[in-house]
Each structure stands twice: as C-alpha cells, then as structure tokens.
C-alpha cells in the first residue's frame, strides 16, 4: 500500500506539474519576457514597470566574444529592467575598444531562480540574442550604488597608472591595495555628494538592452519526473514571438 501510494502520489504531482506548465505557456505566449517580468514581480525583485527594486540581488549570466576564434567571456551582471522587448543591464566601458556587446554580436543569457529541494521548484531561463546600446540615464537610478562606485573607481585607477592598461580587465592590484582603497572611498564620497560628472559616468559605463531572438523556460524539482521545458522563438525578421513549443527535457 505504501508503494502504491507513492506511485499514485508521484503521478498526481507530475500531472499537476505538466498542467501548470501548459497553462503558464498558454497564458504568456505573447512574450516570454513579460512572463519573466511577472515572475520577478511576484518575488518582489522588480516594480510593475520591470525596474529592479533597490537593495535586491537580481542577477543573470551573459556570455559572448569580440572574436569568434577566442573563448567567449562570461559575466554575471545585474538586471536593471525587464521589458517586453529586452533586458537592460550595465557594464564598464571599454573606452575606445570594441565591446563584446556592440555591433549586434551574438550573446547567450542564463538566469536561474528558485530552490532545488523537496516541495520546491527551480525555474531556469536560457536565451540567445544580441545587445543594443541604450542611454545610461534610462537605468542609472536603478544601478546598485556599489556597482557605480567600483566601476568609476576602477576607471580612475586605470587612467592614472598607464594608458596601455586603461582597458585591461584583469589588471593586478597587488601592492596597490591601500591606494586603490583610498580611490574607492573618495569615489564613494563623490557619489554620495553627487560630484561625479555625467561626462565621467558616460565615459566609464555603458548601458545595454539584451534583445533575445530565442528563449527557453524550464521548471523542475526533485519531486518531479522530468523538467517541463518550453521554447520561444521570434518570427523571422519580426519582434513577434511564435507560439511556444513544449520540448524534450534534454
């Protein structure tokens, strides 16, 4: 009886799970990004307009490369806003050098939320697309304070050390920790006193809109038989999403 109960219990959970997945996809077929925004709102991560709420850790992973012959770079960045058209984020400026986000280069996106534990589920979003630069002013008020301070401070350090290092991402701070700490603290005071010029901010930072052309949504947990996986693809040459497809878990 115990085994029979467990079998029926698992089957019932799986049926309920698939039904939930089907209803979710049908109700949000217009745009997976709108679905993502609604989910973030329900978790108190963003407001009704998709802007990140203050002091909320809300981050995703993005990967790309300036050169197809080189290994793609991988970064964790903070959501600043989600709209029905794309996902806004900021990065440091390469100050004259080509960014992996510019010129509509292909990039990949990954966001995971939830808990893989009994009684709970994990939702994973995957996407492919490209980025377009947007005005920094559109998201600056929502960027975490420490992100702005450390990007500006890092740019100040690079500019005073050597021009050849100005865009070096992995520049060493060994032996310079005290001096760099002073610069970060001074930058923090400048930020709090609103004394960082707009020109300097635009020189140090870039804002981007990641525009996906294909997305996946996967929901699963240890109590489920398999991942419930959905694929969203835009119509060719259009911003309209095709009807989502229910696809194999792997």
XYZ file of N, CA, C and O in Angstrom, residues 9 20-21 60 83 89 106 108 115 123 198 204 224 227 238:
60
model
N 0.981 9.099 -5.866
C 1.337 10.457 -5.436
C 2.252 11.133 -6.439
O 2.058 12.284 -6.809
N 0.315 22.763 -15.004
C 0.784 24.109 -14.669
C 1.649 24.666 -15.783
O 1.493 25.806 -16.220
N 2.566 23.817 -16.291
C 3.443 24.269 -17.369
C 2.651 24.660 -18.597
O 2.908 25.682 -19.224
N 21.964 37.885 -13.575
C 21.985 36.814 -14.573
C 23.390 36.694 -15.147
O 24.266 37.528 -14.881
N 11.687 44.460 -19.911
C 10.529 44.938 -20.654
C 10.082 43.823 -21.601
O 10.732 42.777 -21.691
N 20.869 46.156 -18.743
C 21.958 45.974 -17.779
C 23.056 46.968 -18.096
O 23.005 47.669 -19.122
N 26.475 38.042 -31.374
C 25.635 37.075 -30.668
C 26.105 36.859 -29.228
O 27.305 36.733 -28.972
N 24.786 34.952 -25.253
C 23.890 33.992 -24.604
C 23.607 34.427 -23.174
O 24.438 35.081 -22.532
N 14.623 27.036 -5.768
C 15.399 26.146 -4.911
C 15.136 24.698 -5.300
O 13.974 24.268 -5.362
N 13.243 27.436 -11.601
C 12.928 27.895 -12.954
C 14.205 28.418 -13.591
O 14.917 29.227 -12.986
N 28.488 63.853 -15.071
C 27.762 62.998 -16.012
C 28.691 62.504 -17.112
O 28.607 61.354 -17.549
N 32.810 55.959 -18.269
C 33.165 54.731 -17.548
C 32.190 53.583 -17.762
O 32.573 52.414 -17.657
N 9.602 15.988 -9.146
C 9.005 15.841 -10.463
C 9.717 14.752 -11.268
O 10.882 14.448 -11.046
N 11.972 17.584 -16.264
C 11.884 19.028 -16.468
C 10.724 19.339 -17.420
O 10.505 18.632 -18.400
N 11.069 39.567 -37.349
C 9.989 40.226 -36.618
C 10.291 40.248 -35.127
O 11.124 39.484 -34.633
